[in-house]
Coordinates of C-alpha atoms in Angstrom, one line a residue:
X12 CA 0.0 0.0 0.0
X13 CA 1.3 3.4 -0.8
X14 CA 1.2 5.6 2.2
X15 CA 1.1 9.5 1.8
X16 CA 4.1 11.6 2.7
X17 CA 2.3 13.4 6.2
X18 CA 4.6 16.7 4.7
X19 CA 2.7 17.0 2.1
X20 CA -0.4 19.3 2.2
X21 CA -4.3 17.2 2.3
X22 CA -5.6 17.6 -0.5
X23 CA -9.2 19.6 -0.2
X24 CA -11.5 17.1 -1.9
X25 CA -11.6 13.3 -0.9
X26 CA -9.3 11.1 -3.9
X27 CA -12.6 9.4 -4.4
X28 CA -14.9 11.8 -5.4
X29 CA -15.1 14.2 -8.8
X30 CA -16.7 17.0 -10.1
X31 CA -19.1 16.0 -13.0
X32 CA -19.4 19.7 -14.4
X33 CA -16.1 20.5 -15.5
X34 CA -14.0 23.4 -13.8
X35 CA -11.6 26.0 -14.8
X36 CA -8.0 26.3 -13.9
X37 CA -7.2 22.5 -14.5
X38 CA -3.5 21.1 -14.8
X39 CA -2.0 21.9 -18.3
X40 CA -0.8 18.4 -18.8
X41 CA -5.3 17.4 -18.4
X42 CA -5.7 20.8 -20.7
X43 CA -3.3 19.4 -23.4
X44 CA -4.9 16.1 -23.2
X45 CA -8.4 17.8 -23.6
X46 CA -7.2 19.5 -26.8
X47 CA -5.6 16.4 -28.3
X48 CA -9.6 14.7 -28.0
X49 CA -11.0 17.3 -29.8
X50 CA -12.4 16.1 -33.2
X51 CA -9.7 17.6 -36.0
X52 CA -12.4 17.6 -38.9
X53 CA -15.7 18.0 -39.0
X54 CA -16.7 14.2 -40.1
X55 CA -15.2 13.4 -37.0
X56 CA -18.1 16.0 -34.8
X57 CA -21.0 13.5 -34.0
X58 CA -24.5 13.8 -32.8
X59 CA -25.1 17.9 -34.1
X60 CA -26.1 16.8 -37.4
X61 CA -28.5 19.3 -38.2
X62 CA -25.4 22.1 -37.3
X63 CA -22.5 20.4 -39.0
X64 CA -24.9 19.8 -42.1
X65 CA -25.3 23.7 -42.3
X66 CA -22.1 24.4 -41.9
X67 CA -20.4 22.0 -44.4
X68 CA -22.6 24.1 -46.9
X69 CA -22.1 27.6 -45.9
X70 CA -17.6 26.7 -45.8
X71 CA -18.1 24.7 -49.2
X72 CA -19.7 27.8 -50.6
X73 CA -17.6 30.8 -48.9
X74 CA -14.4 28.7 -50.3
X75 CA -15.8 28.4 -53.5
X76 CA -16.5 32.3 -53.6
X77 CA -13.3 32.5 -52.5
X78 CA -14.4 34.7 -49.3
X79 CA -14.8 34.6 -45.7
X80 CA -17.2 32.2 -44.2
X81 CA -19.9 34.9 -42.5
X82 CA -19.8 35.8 -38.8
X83 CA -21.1 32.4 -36.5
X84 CA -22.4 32.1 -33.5
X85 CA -22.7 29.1 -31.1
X86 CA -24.7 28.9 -28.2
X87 CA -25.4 26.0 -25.8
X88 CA -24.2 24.8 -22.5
X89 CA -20.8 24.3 -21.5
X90 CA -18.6 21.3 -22.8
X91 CA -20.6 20.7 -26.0
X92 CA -18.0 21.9 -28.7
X93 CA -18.4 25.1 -29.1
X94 CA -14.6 25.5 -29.1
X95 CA -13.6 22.5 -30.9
X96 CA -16.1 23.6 -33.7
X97 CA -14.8 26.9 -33.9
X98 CA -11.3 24.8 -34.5
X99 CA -12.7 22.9 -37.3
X100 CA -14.0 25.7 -39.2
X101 CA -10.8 26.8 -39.3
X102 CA -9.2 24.4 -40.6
X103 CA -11.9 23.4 -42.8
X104 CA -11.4 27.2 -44.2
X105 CA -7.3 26.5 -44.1
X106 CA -7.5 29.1 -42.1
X107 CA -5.3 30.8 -39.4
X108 CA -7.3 30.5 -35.7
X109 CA -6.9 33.6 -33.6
X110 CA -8.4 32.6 -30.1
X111 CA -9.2 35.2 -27.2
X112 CA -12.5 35.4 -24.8
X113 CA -14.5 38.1 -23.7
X114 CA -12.7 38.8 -20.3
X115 CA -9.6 39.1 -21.8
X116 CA -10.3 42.0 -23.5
X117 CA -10.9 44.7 -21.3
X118 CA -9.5 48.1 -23.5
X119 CA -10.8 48.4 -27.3
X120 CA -6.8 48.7 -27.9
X121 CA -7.4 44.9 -26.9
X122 CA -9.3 44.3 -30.1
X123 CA -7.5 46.4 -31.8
X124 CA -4.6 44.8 -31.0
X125 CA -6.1 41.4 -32.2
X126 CA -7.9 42.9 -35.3
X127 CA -5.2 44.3 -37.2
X128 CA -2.5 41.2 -36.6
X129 CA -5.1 39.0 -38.2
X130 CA -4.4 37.6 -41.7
X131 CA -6.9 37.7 -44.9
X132 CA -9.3 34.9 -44.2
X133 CA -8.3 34.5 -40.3
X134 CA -11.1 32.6 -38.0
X135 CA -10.8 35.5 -35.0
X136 CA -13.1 33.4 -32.1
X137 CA -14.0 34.6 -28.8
X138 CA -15.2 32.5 -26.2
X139 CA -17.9 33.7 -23.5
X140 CA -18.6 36.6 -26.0
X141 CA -21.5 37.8 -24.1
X142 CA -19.1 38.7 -20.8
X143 CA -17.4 41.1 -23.7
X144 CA -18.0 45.2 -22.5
X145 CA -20.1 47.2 -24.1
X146 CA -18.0 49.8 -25.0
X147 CA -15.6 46.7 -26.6
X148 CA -19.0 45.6 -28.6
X149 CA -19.6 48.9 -30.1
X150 CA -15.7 48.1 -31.8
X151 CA -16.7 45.1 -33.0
X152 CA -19.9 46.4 -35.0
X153 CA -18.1 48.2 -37.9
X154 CA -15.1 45.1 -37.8
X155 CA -17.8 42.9 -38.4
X156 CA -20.0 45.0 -40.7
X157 CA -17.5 46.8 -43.2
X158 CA -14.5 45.3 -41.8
X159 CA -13.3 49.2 -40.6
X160 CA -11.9 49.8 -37.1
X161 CA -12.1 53.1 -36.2
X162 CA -9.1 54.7 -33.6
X163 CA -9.5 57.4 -32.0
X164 CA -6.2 59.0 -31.5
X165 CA -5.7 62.0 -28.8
X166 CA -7.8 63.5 -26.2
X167 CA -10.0 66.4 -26.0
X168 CA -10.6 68.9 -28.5
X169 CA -7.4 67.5 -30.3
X170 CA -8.8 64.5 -30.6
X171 CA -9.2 62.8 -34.2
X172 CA -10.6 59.5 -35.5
X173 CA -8.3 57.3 -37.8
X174 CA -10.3 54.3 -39.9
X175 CA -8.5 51.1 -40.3
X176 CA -9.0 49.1 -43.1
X177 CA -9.0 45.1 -41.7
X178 CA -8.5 42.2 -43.9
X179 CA -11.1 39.7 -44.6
X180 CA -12.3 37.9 -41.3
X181 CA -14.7 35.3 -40.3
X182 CA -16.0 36.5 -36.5
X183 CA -16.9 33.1 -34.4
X184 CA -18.0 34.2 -31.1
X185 CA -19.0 31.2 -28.2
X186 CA -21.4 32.0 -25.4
X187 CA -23.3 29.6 -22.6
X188 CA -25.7 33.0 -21.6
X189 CA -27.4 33.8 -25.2
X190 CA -29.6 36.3 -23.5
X191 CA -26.5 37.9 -22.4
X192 CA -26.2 39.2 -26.0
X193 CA -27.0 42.5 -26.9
X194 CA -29.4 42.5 -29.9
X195 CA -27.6 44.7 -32.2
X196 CA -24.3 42.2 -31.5
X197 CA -26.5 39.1 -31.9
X198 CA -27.9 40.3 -35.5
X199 CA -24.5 40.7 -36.8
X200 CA -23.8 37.0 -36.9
X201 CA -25.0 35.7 -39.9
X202 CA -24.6 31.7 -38.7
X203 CA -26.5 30.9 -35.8
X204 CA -26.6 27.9 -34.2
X205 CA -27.3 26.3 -30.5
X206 CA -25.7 23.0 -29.6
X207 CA -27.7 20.4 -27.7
X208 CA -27.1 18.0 -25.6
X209 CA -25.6 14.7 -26.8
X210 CA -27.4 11.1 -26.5
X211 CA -25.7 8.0 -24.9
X212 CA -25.2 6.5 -28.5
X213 CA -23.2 9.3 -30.0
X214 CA -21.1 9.7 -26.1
X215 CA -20.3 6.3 -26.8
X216 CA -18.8 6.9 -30.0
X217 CA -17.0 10.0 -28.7
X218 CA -15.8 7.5 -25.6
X219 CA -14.7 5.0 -28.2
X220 CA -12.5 7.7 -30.1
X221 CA -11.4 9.2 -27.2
X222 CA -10.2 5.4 -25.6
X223 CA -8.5 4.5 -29.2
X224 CA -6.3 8.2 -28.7
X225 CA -5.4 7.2 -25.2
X226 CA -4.5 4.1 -26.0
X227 CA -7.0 2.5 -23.9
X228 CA -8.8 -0.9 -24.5
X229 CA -12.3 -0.9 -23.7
X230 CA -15.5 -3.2 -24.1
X231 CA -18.5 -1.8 -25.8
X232 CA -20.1 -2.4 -22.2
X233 CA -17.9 -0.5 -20.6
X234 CA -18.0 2.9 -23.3
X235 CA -22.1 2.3 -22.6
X236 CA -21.4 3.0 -18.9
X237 CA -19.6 6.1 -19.1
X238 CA -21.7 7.4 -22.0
X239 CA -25.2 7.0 -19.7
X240 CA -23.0 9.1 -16.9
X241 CA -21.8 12.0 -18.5
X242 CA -24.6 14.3 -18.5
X243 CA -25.0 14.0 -22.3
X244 CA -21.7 16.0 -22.0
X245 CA -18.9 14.9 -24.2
X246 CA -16.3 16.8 -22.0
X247 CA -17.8 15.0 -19.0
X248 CA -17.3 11.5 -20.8
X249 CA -13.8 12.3 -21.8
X250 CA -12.9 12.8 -18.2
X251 CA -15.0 10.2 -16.9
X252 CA -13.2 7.9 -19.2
X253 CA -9.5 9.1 -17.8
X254 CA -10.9 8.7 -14.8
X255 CA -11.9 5.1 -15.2
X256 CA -9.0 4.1 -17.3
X257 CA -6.8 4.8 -13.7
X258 CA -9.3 2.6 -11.8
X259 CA -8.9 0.0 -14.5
X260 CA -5.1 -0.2 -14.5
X261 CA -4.8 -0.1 -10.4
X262 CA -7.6 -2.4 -9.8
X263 CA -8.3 -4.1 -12.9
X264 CA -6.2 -5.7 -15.6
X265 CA -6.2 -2.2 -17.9
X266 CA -8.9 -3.1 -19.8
X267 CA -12.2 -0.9 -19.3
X268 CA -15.3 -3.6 -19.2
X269 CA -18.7 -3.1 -18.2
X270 CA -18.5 -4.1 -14.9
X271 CA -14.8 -1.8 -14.0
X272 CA -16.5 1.0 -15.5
X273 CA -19.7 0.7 -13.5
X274 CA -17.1 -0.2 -10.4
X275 CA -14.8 2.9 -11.1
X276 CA -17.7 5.1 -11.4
X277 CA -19.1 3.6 -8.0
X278 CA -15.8 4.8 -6.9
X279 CA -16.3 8.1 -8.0
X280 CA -19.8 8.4 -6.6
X281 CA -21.5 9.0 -9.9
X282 CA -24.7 6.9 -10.0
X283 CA -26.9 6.0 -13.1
X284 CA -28.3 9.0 -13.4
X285 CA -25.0 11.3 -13.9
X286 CA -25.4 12.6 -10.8
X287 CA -22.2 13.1 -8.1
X288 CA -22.0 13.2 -4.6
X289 CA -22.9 17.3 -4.5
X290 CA -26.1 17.1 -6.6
X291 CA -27.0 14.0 -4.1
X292 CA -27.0 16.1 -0.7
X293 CA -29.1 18.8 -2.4
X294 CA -31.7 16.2 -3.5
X295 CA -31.4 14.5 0.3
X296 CA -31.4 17.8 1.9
X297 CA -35.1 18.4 0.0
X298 CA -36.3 15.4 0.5
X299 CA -35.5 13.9 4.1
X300 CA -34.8 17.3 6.0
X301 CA -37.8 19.4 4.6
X302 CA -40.1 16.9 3.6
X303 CA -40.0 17.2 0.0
X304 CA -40.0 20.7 0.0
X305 CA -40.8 23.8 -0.6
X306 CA -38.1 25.1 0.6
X307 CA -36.2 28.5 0.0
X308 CA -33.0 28.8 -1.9
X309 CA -31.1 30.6 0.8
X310 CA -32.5 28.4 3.4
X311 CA -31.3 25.1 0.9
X312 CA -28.2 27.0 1.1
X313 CA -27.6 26.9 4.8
X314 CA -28.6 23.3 4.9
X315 CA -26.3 22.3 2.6
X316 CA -23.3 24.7 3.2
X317 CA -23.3 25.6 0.0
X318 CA -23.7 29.6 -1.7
X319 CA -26.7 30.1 -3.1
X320 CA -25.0 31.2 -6.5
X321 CA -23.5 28.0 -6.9
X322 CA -26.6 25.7 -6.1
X323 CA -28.6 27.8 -9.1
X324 CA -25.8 28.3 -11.8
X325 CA -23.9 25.0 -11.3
X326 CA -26.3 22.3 -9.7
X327 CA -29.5 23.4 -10.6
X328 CA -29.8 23.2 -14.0
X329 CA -29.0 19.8 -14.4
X330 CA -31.4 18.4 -11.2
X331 CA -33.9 20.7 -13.4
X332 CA -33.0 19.4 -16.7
X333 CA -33.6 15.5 -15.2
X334 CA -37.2 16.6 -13.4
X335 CA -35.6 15.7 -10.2
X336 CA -36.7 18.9 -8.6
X337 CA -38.8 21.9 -9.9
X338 CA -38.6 25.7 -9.0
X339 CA -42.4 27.0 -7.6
X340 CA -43.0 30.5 -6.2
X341 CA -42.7 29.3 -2.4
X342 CA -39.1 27.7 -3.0
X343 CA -37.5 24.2 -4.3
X344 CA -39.4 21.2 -4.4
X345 CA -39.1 17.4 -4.5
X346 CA -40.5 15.5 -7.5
X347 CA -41.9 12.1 -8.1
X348 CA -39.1 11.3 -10.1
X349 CA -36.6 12.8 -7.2
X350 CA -38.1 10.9 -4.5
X351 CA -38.1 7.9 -6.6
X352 CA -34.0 8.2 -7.2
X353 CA -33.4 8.3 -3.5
X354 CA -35.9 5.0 -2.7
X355 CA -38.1 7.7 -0.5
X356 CA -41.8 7.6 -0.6
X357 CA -43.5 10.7 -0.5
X358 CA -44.6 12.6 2.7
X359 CA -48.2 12.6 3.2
X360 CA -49.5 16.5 2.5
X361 CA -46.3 16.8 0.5
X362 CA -48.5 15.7 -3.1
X363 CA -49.5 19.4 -3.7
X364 CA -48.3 22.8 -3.0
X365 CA -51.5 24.7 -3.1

């Protein structure tokens, strides 16, 4: 047994348990790892059909033309593709790929900056575009429109505007928050599209690619498992599937069958539904300390030592999504369904709100 150094530093969350959702500020060695999954061409994108069908038409036609492929913007959750699709275009288009996001750019000499070091026919994407300023918007407008950046140069009554010309661009802007979006920014995109979330028989491709990169062996059983886990989340799966693969060279024989992949994911304390350890207490804390509910978001809070902006934006959505709890007026309340995944029965008086 390998015993832990008592110099080194705890580490904050138990070895056994994982974050389903994805977090920021991960280890570059995972972030490379990530990038090196990404599909390279846009056969290899699976399960948005209806977007990559659209999109093979408009690039086929904008090369043909010999001109830009028009603005695009992609909406829809977090780890869908939005970024890996913006690197396809790219190099479906041959094209340089200058990548920034909105935060980064704080000062319109940010754009600037970005704008006129782009070559003819550059992809220029920026992720979370809705977090972008408005005064940094308002730039973006006559880029977009008649590729034309106005400078202003001086202050004051000597002050003087200076137009730059830009090369040809193609705009491909990534948000989670659509109604973030200003109007006028939104109706400069000429490609729209929202990506949805993926079904288990397309995250079981994705697992299967993703397994065959990492050199991984794996039973179709096994790519099943993960696939019904991940949250219909292909980012999800991919770490899921790292995840496993550890469990499946320490305490299996390396290869990734049904039964390891249902025993690492016990391990991690993801259950059949996707859900983790976090999204559990919430659903208990409902259900067993108020009865099903209702119960107030602050108050949910407090029970579950959690802030209240983190239970709506990060575990919400997905409880919501799987009708495991519903939002009412008087506060957060236990469905069928939710009582059902934790084996309660409902509380008498607790079938109606009103």
């Amino acid at each position: 047994m390998i015993k832990r150094d008592p110099a080194l530093t705890p580490d904050p969350v138990p070895p056994d348990a994982i974050d389903v959702r994805g977090s920021e500020g991960s280890d570059p060695a995972e972030d490379e790892l990530d990038r090196s999954l990404r599909p390279k061409r846009i056969a290899d994108f699976v399960n948005q059909e209806q977007v990559t069908r659209q999109l093979e038409v408009f690039i086929e036609a904008a090369r043909r033309r010999g001109e830009p492929l028009d603005h695009v913007l992609l909406a829809g959750p977090p780890g869908l593709g939005k970024t890996s699709l913006a690197h396809i275009v790219a190099a479906e288009l041959g094209a340089q790929l200058v990548h920034t996001a909105g935060p980064a750019l704080e000062r319109k000499g940010d754009v600037a900056a970005f704008l006129t070091a782009l070559e003819p026919g550059s992809v220029f994407f920026i992720d979370e575009i809705h977090r972008l300023n408005r005064a940094i918007e308002e730039t973006l407008y006559p880029a977009m429109e008649d590729r034309r950046l106005p400078v202003v140069l001086g202050q004051g009554a000597g002050a003087r505007t200076v137009t730059l010309d830009l090369p040809p661009f193609t705009l491909i802007g990534a948000t989670t928050r659509t109604g973030l979006l200003t109007t006028p920014l939104r109706d400069r995109f000429g490609v729209c599209h929202r990506l949805e979330h993926y079904d288990p028989e397309h995250l079981a491709t994705i697992v299967h690619r993703s397994a065959g990169i990492l050199e991984v062996e794996i039973e179709p059983a096994g790519e099943r498992a993960i696939a019904e886990r991940a949250r219909g989340t292909p980012r999800v799966a991919n770490r899921l599937l790292k995840r496993v693969r550890d469990y499946a060279e320490v305490r299996g024989a390396g290869v990734i069958t049904g039964d390891v992949a249902r025993e690492g994911l016990g391990m991690l304390e993801v259950d059949e539904a996707g859900l983790d350890r976090h999204d559990r207490v919430i659903l208990d804390a409902i259900g067993r300390k108020f009865s099903g509910g209702p119960v107030g978001l602050s108050t949910l809070a407090a029970a579950v030592d959690e802030e209240t902006d983190t239970i709506e934006d990060v575990y919400e959505p997905y409880l919501l999504q799987q009708g495991l709890i519903k939002r009412t007026p008087r506060g957060r309340v236990l469905t069928d369904r939710g009582f059902e995944h934790l084996g309660l029965e409902r509380p008498a008086g607790a079938t109606s709100l009103f």
